[in-house]
Amino acid sequence: MPRMLRIAAAQMGPTQRAETRETTLARMIALLEEAAGKGAQLVVFPELAFTTFFPRWLLSGEELESYFEPAMPNPRVQALFDRARELGVGFYVGYAELTPEGQHFNSAITVGPDGTILGKYRKVHLPGSVEPREGARFQQLEKRYFEYGDLGFPAFRGAESWHRPVMGMLVCNDRRWPEAWRVYGLQDVELMVMGYNSAAYDPNGGSTENESIRTFHSTLAAQANAYMNATWAVSVAKAGNEDGSGLIGGSCIVDPNGVVVAEAKSLADEVVVAEIDLDACRQGKEKMFHFASHRRPEHYRRIVDQVGAQAPA
């Protein structure tokens, strides 16, 4: 029997620094309701979905802490959880996490249709710098505000009504690193979900990257890694102009062959839906790659051993 799941990428347009949490939450609930109206059972929101991308500013004190969630759910976001449970829809959402111990992470959770948190992930690959770059028009201060994720890459099972897919989560820059995908691939991942807030310019100050090439790279990362790990992938942006700083769009749903089956057309709030067959992963996992039987890590050698080695005669 086919394991079919209807999934939605809930791209968000820009969230300005001056916008209230209530306004942003209302937008998210509207996207959730639109997705549910189109039959979606799982909705994927972006990275840091409840706020603007605050690491572009030098912040401290109460203003900085106001962007973090001390628990999930909490009263400021409870309405999203309540509406999702009423609709019988699950979701992935990225947020800034404050732990009881006072640690700060760029995190994401996947929530089942009954409101149960099925999995949690903390971003590992933090871009940017700790200190602001002098004279730079744009800043990227994730290393200042977040600690490196400490949960690894734990695959988990989705909800029974989703046919219990093996799922994995990433956040933004993580999707550009093949090691992250491979760890999930070796756990037989069938559905990767991820959100991002990616700059439409080189956030490190270079001049060789623009919105077009960065959007291309974002989609390429999802396509290539979905194919190489024989998994469905849902990659979702917060896009558009946030207080003068551009964010790319390019939200997409990619099949296990690396083919984009649905994608956003705008830089605004937009719902993209696709019906996916989880058993489509079997072609790659069982017939093409044979992950377990064909891997030969004993022959890989350490990279350091390869440096300076002479080619065989």
Coordinates of C-alpha atoms in Angstrom, one line a residue, residues 113-310:
P113 CA -1.0 16.4 14.5
D114 CA -2.0 15.9 18.1
G115 CA 0.4 18.6 19.3
T116 CA 3.1 16.1 20.5
I117 CA 6.7 17.2 19.9
L118 CA 8.2 14.4 17.8
G119 CA 11.7 15.7 17.3
K120 CA 14.0 18.5 18.2
Y121 CA 17.1 19.8 16.5
R122 CA 19.7 22.5 17.3
K123 CA 21.7 24.2 14.5
V124 CA 25.2 23.0 14.2
H125 CA 26.8 25.0 11.4
L126 CA 26.6 28.6 12.6
P127 CA 27.7 31.2 10.0
G128 CA 29.0 34.7 10.6
S129 CA 31.1 36.2 13.3
V130 CA 31.2 36.9 17.1
E131 CA 32.2 40.5 16.7
P132 CA 30.7 42.9 14.2
R133 CA 32.8 43.5 11.1
E134 CA 33.9 47.1 11.1
G135 CA 32.5 49.2 8.2
A136 CA 30.3 46.4 6.9
R137 CA 26.8 47.3 5.6
F138 CA 25.4 44.0 6.8
Q139 CA 26.2 41.9 9.8
Q140 CA 25.8 38.2 10.5
L141 CA 26.2 37.6 14.3
E142 CA 24.8 34.1 14.8
K143 CA 28.1 33.0 16.5
R144 CA 27.6 35.8 19.0
Y145 CA 24.0 34.9 20.0
F146 CA 23.9 31.1 19.6
E147 CA 25.8 28.1 20.9
Y148 CA 26.7 25.3 18.5
G149 CA 24.0 22.6 18.5
D150 CA 24.7 19.8 20.9
L151 CA 22.0 17.2 19.9
G152 CA 23.8 15.8 16.8
F153 CA 21.6 14.6 13.9
P154 CA 19.0 12.3 15.4
A155 CA 16.5 10.8 13.0
F156 CA 13.0 10.1 14.4
R157 CA 9.7 8.7 13.3
G158 CA 6.9 10.9 12.1
A159 CA 3.3 10.5 13.1
E160 CA 1.3 7.3 12.5
S161 CA -1.1 9.2 10.2
W162 CA 1.9 10.2 8.1
H163 CA 2.9 6.5 7.8
R164 CA 5.7 6.9 10.3
P165 CA 8.4 8.2 8.0
V166 CA 12.0 8.3 9.2
M167 CA 12.6 12.0 9.5
G168 CA 15.5 14.4 9.9
M169 CA 15.7 18.2 10.5
L170 CA 18.3 20.8 9.6
V171 CA 18.4 24.6 10.0
C172 CA 19.6 27.0 7.2
N173 CA 23.4 26.7 6.8
D174 CA 23.3 23.0 7.9
R175 CA 21.7 22.2 4.5
R176 CA 24.9 23.2 2.7
W177 CA 27.0 20.6 4.5
P178 CA 26.8 17.0 3.0
E179 CA 28.1 15.5 6.3
A180 CA 24.8 16.5 8.0
W181 CA 22.7 14.9 5.3
R182 CA 24.9 11.8 5.3
V183 CA 24.5 11.1 9.0
Y184 CA 20.7 11.1 8.4
G185 CA 21.1 9.1 5.2
L186 CA 22.9 6.4 7.1
Q187 CA 19.8 6.2 9.4
D188 CA 17.6 5.6 6.3
V189 CA 16.0 9.1 6.4
E190 CA 12.9 9.4 4.1
L191 CA 11.9 13.0 4.8
M192 CA 14.2 15.9 5.5
V193 CA 12.6 19.1 6.7
M194 CA 14.4 22.4 7.0
G195 CA 13.9 26.2 7.2
Y196 CA 16.2 29.0 6.4
N197 CA 16.8 32.8 6.4
S198 CA 19.5 33.1 3.8
A199 CA 20.8 36.5 2.7
A200 CA 20.4 37.7 -0.8
Y201 CA 24.0 38.9 -0.7
D202 CA 27.3 37.6 0.6
P203 CA 26.8 38.0 4.3
N204 CA 30.6 37.8 4.8
G205 CA 31.1 41.0 2.8
G206 CA 32.2 39.6 -0.6
S207 CA 30.9 40.8 -4.0
T208 CA 30.8 37.6 -6.0
E209 CA 27.4 36.4 -4.7
N210 CA 24.0 37.8 -5.5
E211 CA 20.4 36.8 -4.9
S212 CA 20.3 34.7 -8.1
I213 CA 23.4 32.6 -7.4
R214 CA 22.5 32.1 -3.7
T215 CA 19.0 31.0 -4.6
F216 CA 20.5 28.6 -7.1
H217 CA 22.9 27.2 -4.5
S218 CA 20.0 26.8 -2.0
T219 CA 18.0 24.7 -4.4
L220 CA 21.1 22.8 -5.6
A221 CA 21.9 21.8 -2.0
A222 CA 18.4 20.4 -1.5
Q223 CA 18.4 18.6 -4.9
A224 CA 21.8 17.1 -4.7
N225 CA 21.5 15.8 -1.1
A226 CA 18.0 14.5 -1.6
Y227 CA 19.3 12.5 -4.5
M228 CA 22.5 11.3 -2.8
N229 CA 20.6 10.1 0.3
A230 CA 17.4 8.9 -1.5
T231 CA 15.1 11.1 0.6
W232 CA 12.3 13.6 0.1
A233 CA 13.4 17.2 1.2
V234 CA 11.3 20.2 2.0
S235 CA 13.4 23.5 2.2
V236 CA 11.5 26.6 3.3
A237 CA 12.5 30.3 3.3
K238 CA 11.7 33.4 5.1
A239 CA 12.2 35.8 2.2
G240 CA 12.1 39.4 1.0
N241 CA 13.4 42.7 2.3
E242 CA 13.7 42.8 6.1
D243 CA 14.5 46.4 7.1
G244 CA 16.8 46.9 4.1
S245 CA 18.4 43.4 4.2
G246 CA 17.3 41.0 1.4
L247 CA 16.5 37.3 2.0
I248 CA 16.3 34.8 -0.8
G249 CA 13.2 32.8 -1.5
G250 CA 13.3 29.5 -3.4
S251 CA 11.2 27.4 -1.1
C252 CA 10.9 23.9 -2.6
I253 CA 9.8 20.3 -2.2
V254 CA 12.3 17.8 -3.8
D255 CA 11.8 14.1 -4.5
P256 CA 14.3 11.3 -3.9
N257 CA 15.6 11.6 -7.5
G258 CA 16.6 15.2 -6.8
V259 CA 13.7 16.6 -8.9
V260 CA 11.9 19.8 -7.7
V261 CA 8.2 18.8 -7.6
A262 CA 6.9 22.1 -6.2
E263 CA 8.4 25.5 -5.6
A264 CA 7.5 29.0 -4.5
K265 CA 7.2 31.8 -7.1
S266 CA 7.4 34.9 -4.9
L267 CA 9.3 36.4 -1.9
A268 CA 6.1 36.7 0.1
D269 CA 3.9 34.5 2.3
E270 CA 3.1 31.6 0.0
V271 CA 1.9 28.0 0.5
V272 CA 3.4 25.3 -1.8
V273 CA 1.8 21.8 -1.6
A274 CA 2.8 18.4 -2.9
E275 CA 1.6 14.8 -2.5
I276 CA 4.6 12.7 -1.8
D277 CA 5.0 8.9 -1.9
L278 CA 7.5 7.9 0.9
D279 CA 8.0 4.6 -0.8
A280 CA 9.7 6.5 -3.7
C281 CA 12.8 6.5 -1.5
R282 CA 13.1 2.7 -2.0
Q283 CA 14.5 3.0 -5.5
G284 CA 17.6 4.8 -4.3
K285 CA 18.0 3.0 -0.9
E286 CA 17.5 -0.5 -2.1
K287 CA 18.3 -0.7 -5.8
M288 CA 20.9 2.0 -6.5
F289 CA 23.0 2.9 -3.5
H290 CA 22.7 -0.2 -1.2
F291 CA 24.0 2.0 1.6
A292 CA 25.0 -0.7 4.1
S293 CA 26.5 -3.2 1.7
H294 CA 28.4 -0.8 -0.6
R295 CA 30.0 1.5 1.9
R296 CA 33.7 0.7 2.4
P297 CA 34.9 3.2 5.1
E298 CA 37.9 1.0 5.8
H299 CA 39.3 2.0 2.4
Y300 CA 38.6 5.8 2.7
R301 CA 41.7 6.6 4.7
R302 CA 42.1 9.8 6.7
I303 CA 42.3 13.0 4.6
V304 CA 45.6 13.9 6.3
D305 CA 47.0 10.5 5.0
Q306 CA 46.1 11.5 1.4
V307 CA 47.9 14.9 1.5
G308 CA 51.2 14.7 -0.5
A309 CA 50.6 11.0 -1.3
Q310 CA 52.0 10.0 -4.7

